[in-house]
Amino acid sequence: MKANIVFFAGGKGTRLWPISRENRPKPFVSFFGMKPLLEQLIEICSPIVDGKISSMWLSTREDLYQNLPENNLIRKLNPILEPESRDTAPALGLSSIYLIHYGLGDFPTAFIGADYVISPPQELQATLKNALTIAKQDYIITIGIPPTRPATEFGYIKKGTVIDKSLNAFKVERFVEKPDQNTAIIYLSEGNYFWNSGMFIAKPRVIWEEIQQHAPHIATRLKRIQQSNFSQDVLINEFKDMPAISFDYAVMEKTTKAAMVQATFNWEDMGNWQSIKKILSPDEQGNIAHAPLLHLEEARDMVIHSPIPIVCSKVEGLTIIITDDIVLITGEKDPQSFKNLVKRVLSKKEFKKFK
């Protein structure tokens, strides 16, 4: 099957600050000795397109792309460069009209964000192949993750009627916003609600048609970019006032073409420092630590990332992140509260250089 993959990589670098920054958000950064998330994802997805670099694309901000070393694996992808981030609806729209421009509008395409840790690789490959097959029928497919806990940090998808049972494909009955704890418990018990992975699989032509129908305020600006033959000046000008809106909200909640393929892989959103404990194995005291030399005494429930040796004694529940220019020590575990803390800190004049 002729297919393409578009990887989305960006962000403001606040959720895993201070290692992640505005000029090097988490898809491009190595954490705890792992390869950057985007590199991991490229390697996992490459077999789907038989390893052809010509079938793999990168949608990101231009400044992030230009900061990549010339010999970096990521630089080998075909670039689709935004002058500034405007959320997923403009990003998918711009990517779709690029692919249409290159004669790829009717080839099923996987649009994948690089925010996740996924295993095992062969199960992601199988799930995406199922979705790419369903996309031939002009559906826009999202991947539904079977929930393992009553999570409140993800949106949910309610599974509808069967499209193809052999491919784990269903129509979407409805999308729901991030729920409160009690509602998440109900969703988990009912068994027909899935975490919304934020992956989309469709023909670029179908995505572009649906954006024009359901998000004309975005489509109008993208049309001007398209008609200018992707002039850099027009691109910059149109993105200045481009609405920042998610593809879920702009299109998926309105379209009649929404479908879901159920995932068979393990999926974790690396969305905050505490999420590391779901990805890596803590020690017997619940600690996750990455440092050249480490000594822990009566230290529990710690997250430590440091380029220098660390000694901790009689401490509990702290996140300690050391970089070459700043140290973070916090007991905050709530992702939104931590994000707000980072925003408060970086809004101060003397801390702006650490963005």
CSV table of C-alpha atoms in Angstrom, one decimal:
chain,number,residue,atom,x,y,z
A,1,MET,CA,0.0,0.0,0.0
A,2,LYS,CA,1.3,3.5,-0.9
A,3,ALA,CA,1.1,5.6,2.3
A,4,ASN,CA,2.8,8.5,3.9
A,5,ILE,CA,3.5,9.5,7.5
A,6,VAL,CA,3.6,13.1,8.8
A,7,PHE,CA,5.2,13.5,12.2
A,8,PHE,CA,4.2,16.6,14.3
A,9,ALA,CA,6.8,18.0,16.7
A,10,GLY,CA,6.6,21.2,18.6
A,11,GLY,CA,5.3,22.6,21.8
A,12,LYS,CA,6.3,25.3,24.2
A,13,GLY,CA,8.6,23.2,26.4
A,14,THR,CA,6.7,23.9,29.7
A,15,ARG,CA,5.5,20.5,30.8
A,16,LEU,CA,9.0,19.0,31.1
A,17,TRP,CA,10.9,22.2,31.9
A,18,PRO,CA,13.7,23.0,32.4
A,19,ILE,CA,15.2,20.2,30.2
A,20,SER,CA,12.5,20.9,27.6
A,21,ARG,CA,12.5,24.6,26.5
A,22,GLU,CA,10.7,26.7,23.9
A,23,ASN,CA,13.6,26.3,21.5
A,24,ARG,CA,14.0,22.5,22.2
A,25,PRO,CA,10.6,21.0,23.1
A,26,LYS,CA,10.4,17.4,24.3
A,27,PRO,CA,10.1,15.6,20.9
A,28,PHE,CA,13.7,16.7,20.2
A,29,VAL,CA,15.2,16.1,23.6
A,30,SER,CA,16.7,13.1,25.3
A,31,PHE,CA,15.3,12.2,28.7
A,32,PHE,CA,16.8,9.6,31.2
A,33,GLY,CA,19.2,8.3,28.6
A,34,MET,CA,16.4,7.5,26.0
A,35,LYS,CA,16.6,8.6,22.4
A,36,PRO,CA,14.4,11.7,21.7
A,37,LEU,CA,10.8,10.8,21.3
A,38,LEU,CA,10.7,11.8,17.7
A,39,GLU,CA,13.7,9.7,16.8
A,40,GLN,CA,12.1,6.7,18.5
A,41,LEU,CA,8.8,7.2,16.6
A,42,ILE,CA,10.6,7.6,13.2
A,43,GLU,CA,12.4,4.2,13.8
A,44,ILE,CA,9.2,2.5,14.9
A,45,CYS,CA,7.1,3.8,11.9
A,46,SER,CA,9.7,3.5,9.2
A,47,PRO,CA,8.7,-0.1,8.3
A,48,ILE,CA,5.2,1.0,7.5
A,49,VAL,CA,6.5,2.9,4.5
A,50,ASP,CA,9.3,0.3,3.8
A,51,GLY,CA,11.9,2.7,5.2
A,52,LYS,CA,11.4,5.2,2.4
A,53,ILE,CA,12.4,8.7,3.7
A,54,SER,CA,10.5,10.1,0.7
A,55,SER,CA,7.3,8.9,2.4
A,56,MET,CA,8.0,10.5,5.7
A,57,TRP,CA,7.4,14.2,6.5
A,58,LEU,CA,8.0,16.5,9.5
A,59,SER,CA,5.6,19.3,10.5
A,60,THR,CA,7.2,21.7,12.9
A,61,ARG,CA,8.2,25.3,13.5
A,62,GLU,CA,10.9,26.6,11.2
A,63,ASP,CA,13.1,27.8,14.0
A,64,LEU,CA,13.1,24.3,15.6
A,65,TYR,CA,14.0,22.7,12.3
A,66,GLN,CA,16.8,25.1,11.6
A,67,ASN,CA,18.3,24.4,15.1
A,68,LEU,CA,18.7,20.6,14.2
A,69,PRO,CA,22.2,19.4,13.4
A,70,GLU,CA,22.7,18.7,9.7
A,71,ASN,CA,23.5,15.0,10.2
A,72,ASN,CA,20.4,14.5,12.5
A,73,LEU,CA,18.0,11.7,11.5
A,74,ILE,CA,15.1,14.1,11.8
A,75,ARG,CA,16.6,16.5,9.2
A,76,LYS,CA,16.3,13.7,6.6
A,77,LEU,CA,12.5,14.0,6.7
A,78,ASN,CA,10.6,16.1,4.2
A,79,PRO,CA,10.0,19.4,6.0
A,80,ILE,CA,6.6,21.2,6.3
A,81,LEU,CA,7.6,24.3,8.2
A,82,GLU,CA,5.2,26.6,10.1
A,83,PRO,CA,6.4,30.2,11.0
A,84,GLU,CA,4.7,29.7,14.4
A,85,SER,CA,2.6,27.1,16.2
A,86,ARG,CA,-1.1,27.4,15.8
A,87,ASP,CA,-2.3,24.0,17.2
A,88,THR,CA,-3.3,20.9,15.3
A,89,ALA,CA,-6.1,22.1,12.9
A,90,PRO,CA,-3.8,24.6,11.0
A,91,ALA,CA,-0.9,22.1,11.2
A,92,LEU,CA,-3.0,19.2,9.7
A,93,GLY,CA,-4.4,21.6,7.1
A,94,LEU,CA,-1.1,23.0,6.0
A,95,SER,CA,0.4,19.4,5.8
A,96,SER,CA,-2.6,18.2,3.8
A,97,ILE,CA,-2.3,21.0,1.2
A,98,TYR,CA,1.4,20.4,1.0
A,99,LEU,CA,0.8,16.7,0.2
A,100,ILE,CA,-1.9,17.5,-2.3
A,101,HIS,CA,0.5,19.9,-4.0
A,102,TYR,CA,3.0,17.0,-4.4
A,103,GLY,CA,0.3,14.7,-5.9
A,104,LEU,CA,-0.2,12.7,-2.7
A,105,GLY,CA,-3.7,13.8,-1.8
A,106,ASP,CA,-5.4,10.4,-2.3
A,107,PHE,CA,-2.7,8.3,-0.5
A,108,PRO,CA,-3.7,7.3,3.1
A,109,THR,CA,-1.5,9.2,5.5
A,110,ALA,CA,-0.8,8.9,9.2
A,111,PHE,CA,-0.5,12.2,11.1
A,112,ILE,CA,1.3,11.4,14.4
A,113,GLY,CA,2.4,13.6,17.2
A,114,ALA,CA,5.7,12.9,18.8
A,115,ASP,CA,4.7,13.1,22.5
A,116,TYR,CA,4.3,9.5,23.3
A,117,VAL,CA,6.3,6.4,24.4
A,118,ILE,CA,4.9,3.4,22.6
A,119,SER,CA,5.6,-0.3,22.8
A,120,PRO,CA,5.9,-2.9,21.4
A,121,PRO,CA,6.8,-1.4,18.0
A,122,GLN,CA,5.1,-4.1,15.9
A,123,GLU,CA,1.8,-3.4,17.6
A,124,LEU,CA,1.8,0.2,16.6
A,125,GLN,CA,2.8,-0.8,13.1
A,126,ALA,CA,-0.1,-3.2,12.9
A,127,THR,CA,-2.6,-0.7,14.3
A,128,LEU,CA,-1.5,2.0,11.9
A,129,LYS,CA,-1.7,-0.4,8.9
A,130,ASN,CA,-5.3,-1.2,10.0
A,131,ALA,CA,-6.1,2.5,10.1
A,132,LEU,CA,-4.4,3.2,6.7
A,133,THR,CA,-6.6,0.4,5.2
A,134,ILE,CA,-9.8,2.0,6.6
A,135,ALA,CA,-8.7,5.4,5.4
A,136,LYS,CA,-9.1,4.2,1.8
A,137,GLN,CA,-12.9,4.4,2.5
A,138,ASP,CA,-12.5,8.2,3.1
A,139,TYR,CA,-12.8,8.0,6.8
A,140,ILE,CA,-10.7,10.2,9.2
A,141,ILE,CA,-9.5,7.7,11.8
A,142,THR,CA,-8.2,8.4,15.2
A,143,ILE,CA,-6.5,5.7,17.3
A,144,GLY,CA,-8.4,4.9,20.5
A,145,ILE,CA,-6.3,3.7,23.5
A,146,PRO,CA,-7.9,1.2,25.8
A,147,PRO,CA,-7.8,3.0,29.2
A,148,THR,CA,-5.9,1.4,32.0
A,149,ARG,CA,-6.9,3.8,34.7
A,150,PRO,CA,-9.5,6.6,35.2
A,151,ALA,CA,-7.3,9.3,33.7
A,152,THR,CA,-8.5,12.9,33.8
A,153,GLU,CA,-5.6,14.3,31.7
A,154,PHE,CA,-6.9,12.8,28.4
A,155,GLY,CA,-9.9,13.4,26.2
A,156,TYR,CA,-12.0,10.3,25.5
A,157,ILE,CA,-13.7,8.7,22.4
A,158,LYS,CA,-16.9,6.7,22.7
A,159,LYS,CA,-16.9,3.7,20.3
A,160,GLY,CA,-19.8,3.4,17.9
A,161,THR,CA,-20.9,0.8,15.4
A,162,VAL,CA,-18.5,-1.6,13.7
A,163,ILE,CA,-16.9,-0.7,10.4
A,164,ASP,CA,-14.6,-3.7,10.2
A,165,LYS,CA,-14.2,-6.0,13.2
A,166,SER,CA,-11.2,-7.8,11.7
A,167,LEU,CA,-9.4,-4.4,11.7
A,168,ASN,CA,-10.7,-3.2,15.1
A,169,ALA,CA,-12.4,-0.3,13.3
A,170,PHE,CA,-15.5,1.5,14.5
A,171,LYS,CA,-17.4,4.6,13.9
A,172,VAL,CA,-17.0,7.3,16.6
A,173,GLU,CA,-20.2,7.9,18.5
A,174,ARG,CA,-18.8,11.0,20.2
A,175,PHE,CA,-15.8,12.8,21.5
A,176,VAL,CA,-15.7,14.0,25.1
A,177,GLU,CA,-13.4,16.5,26.8
A,178,LYS,CA,-11.1,15.7,29.7
A,179,PRO,CA,-13.5,14.4,32.4
A,180,ASP,CA,-13.5,14.8,36.2
A,181,GLN,CA,-12.4,11.8,38.3
A,182,ASN,CA,-15.9,10.4,38.9
A,183,THR,CA,-16.8,10.6,35.2
A,184,ALA,CA,-13.5,8.9,34.3
A,185,ILE,CA,-14.3,6.1,36.6
A,186,ILE,CA,-17.6,5.6,34.9
A,187,TYR,CA,-16.0,5.6,31.4
A,188,LEU,CA,-13.5,3.0,32.6
A,189,SER,CA,-16.2,0.7,33.9
A,190,GLU,CA,-18.4,1.0,30.8
A,191,GLY,CA,-15.7,-0.3,28.6
A,192,ASN,CA,-16.7,1.5,25.4
A,193,TYR,CA,-14.7,4.7,26.0
A,194,PHE,CA,-11.1,5.1,24.9
A,195,TRP,CA,-8.4,7.6,25.4
A,196,ASN,CA,-8.0,10.0,22.5
A,197,SER,CA,-4.4,9.5,21.2
A,198,GLY,CA,-4.4,12.6,19.0
A,199,MET,CA,-3.2,10.5,16.0
A,200,PHE,CA,-5.1,10.9,12.8
A,201,ILE,CA,-5.1,8.7,9.7
A,202,ALA,CA,-6.8,9.9,6.5
A,203,LYS,CA,-6.3,10.9,2.9
A,204,PRO,CA,-5.0,14.5,2.8
A,205,ARG,CA,-7.7,15.4,0.3
A,206,VAL,CA,-10.4,14.2,2.8
A,207,ILE,CA,-8.8,16.3,5.7
A,208,TRP,CA,-8.7,19.3,3.4
A,209,GLU,CA,-12.3,18.9,2.3
A,210,GLU,CA,-13.5,18.6,5.9
A,211,ILE,CA,-11.5,21.6,7.1
A,212,GLN,CA,-13.1,23.7,4.3
A,213,GLN,CA,-16.5,22.5,5.4
A,214,HIS,CA,-16.2,22.7,9.1
A,215,ALA,CA,-13.4,25.3,9.7
A,216,PRO,CA,-13.8,27.9,6.9
A,217,HIS,CA,-11.9,30.5,9.0
A,218,ILE,CA,-8.8,28.3,8.8
A,219,ALA,CA,-9.4,27.1,5.3
A,220,THR,CA,-9.6,30.7,3.9
A,221,ARG,CA,-6.1,31.4,5.1
A,222,LEU,CA,-4.7,28.1,4.0
A,223,LYS,CA,-6.2,28.7,0.5
A,224,ARG,CA,-4.3,31.9,0.2
A,225,ILE,CA,-1.1,30.1,1.1
A,226,GLN,CA,-2.0,27.4,-1.5
A,227,GLN,CA,-2.8,29.9,-4.2
A,228,SER,CA,0.5,31.7,-3.6
A,229,ASN,CA,2.4,28.5,-4.4
A,230,PHE,CA,3.5,28.4,-0.7
A,231,SER,CA,5.2,31.8,-0.8
A,232,GLN,CA,7.1,32.3,2.5
A,233,ASP,CA,5.8,35.9,2.8
A,234,VAL,CA,2.2,34.8,2.4
A,235,LEU,CA,2.7,31.9,4.8
A,236,ILE,CA,4.1,34.2,7.5
A,237,ASN,CA,1.4,36.7,7.0
A,238,GLU,CA,-1.5,34.2,7.1
A,239,PHE,CA,-0.1,32.4,10.2
A,240,LYS,CA,0.1,35.7,12.2
A,241,ASP,CA,-3.6,35.7,12.7
A,242,MET,CA,-4.3,32.0,12.1
A,243,PRO,CA,-6.8,30.7,14.8
A,244,ALA,CA,-5.1,28.4,17.3
A,245,ILE,CA,-7.5,25.5,17.4
A,246,SER,CA,-7.3,21.7,17.7
A,247,PHE,CA,-8.3,19.4,14.9
A,248,ASP,CA,-10.6,17.6,17.3
A,249,TYR,CA,-12.6,20.7,18.0
A,250,ALA,CA,-12.4,22.2,14.5
A,251,VAL,CA,-13.3,19.0,12.6
A,252,MET,CA,-13.5,15.7,14.4
A,253,GLU,CA,-16.4,16.7,16.7
A,254,LYS,CA,-18.4,17.9,13.6
A,255,THR,CA,-17.6,15.5,10.7
A,256,THR,CA,-19.6,12.5,9.7
A,257,LYS,CA,-16.4,10.7,8.7
A,258,ALA,CA,-14.9,10.1,12.1
A,259,ALA,CA,-13.8,6.6,12.8
A,260,MET,CA,-11.6,4.9,15.4
A,261,VAL,CA,-9.2,2.0,15.3
A,262,GLN,CA,-8.6,0.4,18.6
A,263,ALA,CA,-4.9,0.3,19.6
A,264,THR,CA,-3.2,-2.9,20.6
A,265,PHE,CA,0.0,-1.2,21.8
A,266,ASN,CA,1.0,0.3,25.1
A,267,TRP,CA,0.8,4.1,25.1
A,268,GLU,CA,2.0,6.7,27.5
A,269,ASP,CA,1.9,10.4,27.0
A,270,MET,CA,5.1,11.8,28.4
A,271,GLY,CA,3.3,14.9,29.6
A,272,ASN,CA,4.9,15.7,32.9
A,273,TRP,CA,7.7,14.6,35.2
A,274,GLN,CA,5.5,12.2,37.2
A,275,SER,CA,4.5,10.4,33.9
A,276,ILE,CA,8.1,9.1,33.8
A,277,LYS,CA,7.2,6.6,36.5
A,278,LYS,CA,4.7,5.0,34.1
A,279,ILE,CA,7.4,4.7,31.4
A,280,LEU,CA,10.5,3.6,33.3
A,281,SER,CA,10.7,1.2,36.3
A,282,PRO,CA,11.2,2.9,39.6
A,283,ASP,CA,13.4,1.3,42.3
A,284,GLU,CA,12.0,-0.3,45.4
A,285,GLN,CA,11.6,3.1,47.0
A,286,GLY,CA,9.7,4.5,44.0
A,287,ASN,CA,12.6,6.6,42.7
A,288,ILE,CA,13.5,7.3,39.1
A,289,ALA,CA,16.9,8.8,38.7
A,290,HIS,CA,19.4,9.6,35.9
A,291,ALA,CA,22.8,10.9,37.0
A,292,PRO,CA,26.5,10.0,36.4
A,293,LEU,CA,26.8,9.1,40.1
A,294,LEU,CA,24.0,8.7,42.6
A,295,HIS,CA,23.7,8.1,46.4
A,296,LEU,CA,20.3,7.8,47.9
A,297,GLU,CA,19.6,7.3,51.6
A,298,GLU,CA,16.0,7.2,52.9
A,299,ALA,CA,14.9,8.9,49.7
A,300,ARG,CA,11.5,7.9,48.3
A,301,ASP,CA,9.2,8.8,45.4
A,302,MET,CA,11.9,11.0,43.8
A,303,VAL,CA,12.4,12.0,40.1
A,304,ILE,CA,16.0,13.1,39.5
A,305,HIS,CA,17.6,14.1,36.3
A,306,SER,CA,21.1,15.5,36.6
A,307,PRO,CA,24.4,15.8,34.6
A,308,ILE,CA,26.4,15.9,37.8
A,309,PRO,CA,26.6,13.5,40.8
A,310,ILE,CA,23.6,13.7,43.2
A,311,VAL,CA,23.4,12.8,46.9
A,312,CYS,CA,19.9,12.7,48.6
A,313,SER,CA,19.1,11.9,52.2
A,314,LYS,CA,15.8,11.8,54.1
A,315,VAL,CA,13.7,13.4,51.4
A,316,GLU,CA,10.5,12.3,49.8
A,317,GLY,CA,8.3,13.2,46.8
A,318,LEU,CA,10.6,15.7,45.2
A,319,THR,CA,11.4,16.3,41.5
A,320,ILE,CA,15.0,17.5,41.1
A,321,ILE,CA,16.0,18.5,37.6
A,322,ILE,CA,19.5,20.0,37.0
A,323,THR,CA,20.6,21.5,33.7
A,324,ASP,CA,23.7,23.5,32.9
A,325,ASP,CA,22.0,26.8,33.7
A,326,ILE,CA,19.2,26.2,36.2
A,327,VAL,CA,18.0,23.9,39.0
A,328,LEU,CA,14.4,22.9,39.6
A,329,ILE,CA,13.3,21.4,42.9
A,330,THR,CA,9.6,20.9,43.4
A,331,GLY,CA,7.1,18.8,45.3
A,332,GLU,CA,4.4,19.6,42.8
A,333,LYS,CA,2.8,16.5,41.3
A,334,ASP,CA,-0.3,17.9,39.5
A,335,PRO,CA,0.6,18.5,35.8
A,336,GLN,CA,-1.5,21.6,35.4
A,337,SER,CA,-0.3,23.2,38.6
A,338,PHE,CA,3.3,22.5,37.5
A,339,LYS,CA,2.6,24.1,34.1
A,340,ASN,CA,1.2,27.1,35.8
A,341,LEU,CA,4.3,27.4,38.1
A,342,VAL,CA,6.5,27.3,35.0
A,343,LYS,CA,4.5,30.1,33.4
A,344,ARG,CA,4.7,32.2,36.5
A,345,VAL,CA,8.4,31.8,36.7
A,346,LEU,CA,9.1,32.4,33.0
A,347,SER,CA,6.9,35.5,33.0
A,348,LYS,CA,9.4,37.2,35.3
A,349,LYS,CA,11.9,39.4,33.5
A,350,GLU,CA,14.9,37.9,35.1
A,351,PHE,CA,13.8,34.3,34.2
A,352,LYS,CA,12.9,34.9,30.6
A,353,LYS,CA,16.2,33.7,29.3
A,354,PHE,CA,15.3,30.2,30.6
A,355,LYS,CA,12.3,29.8,28.3
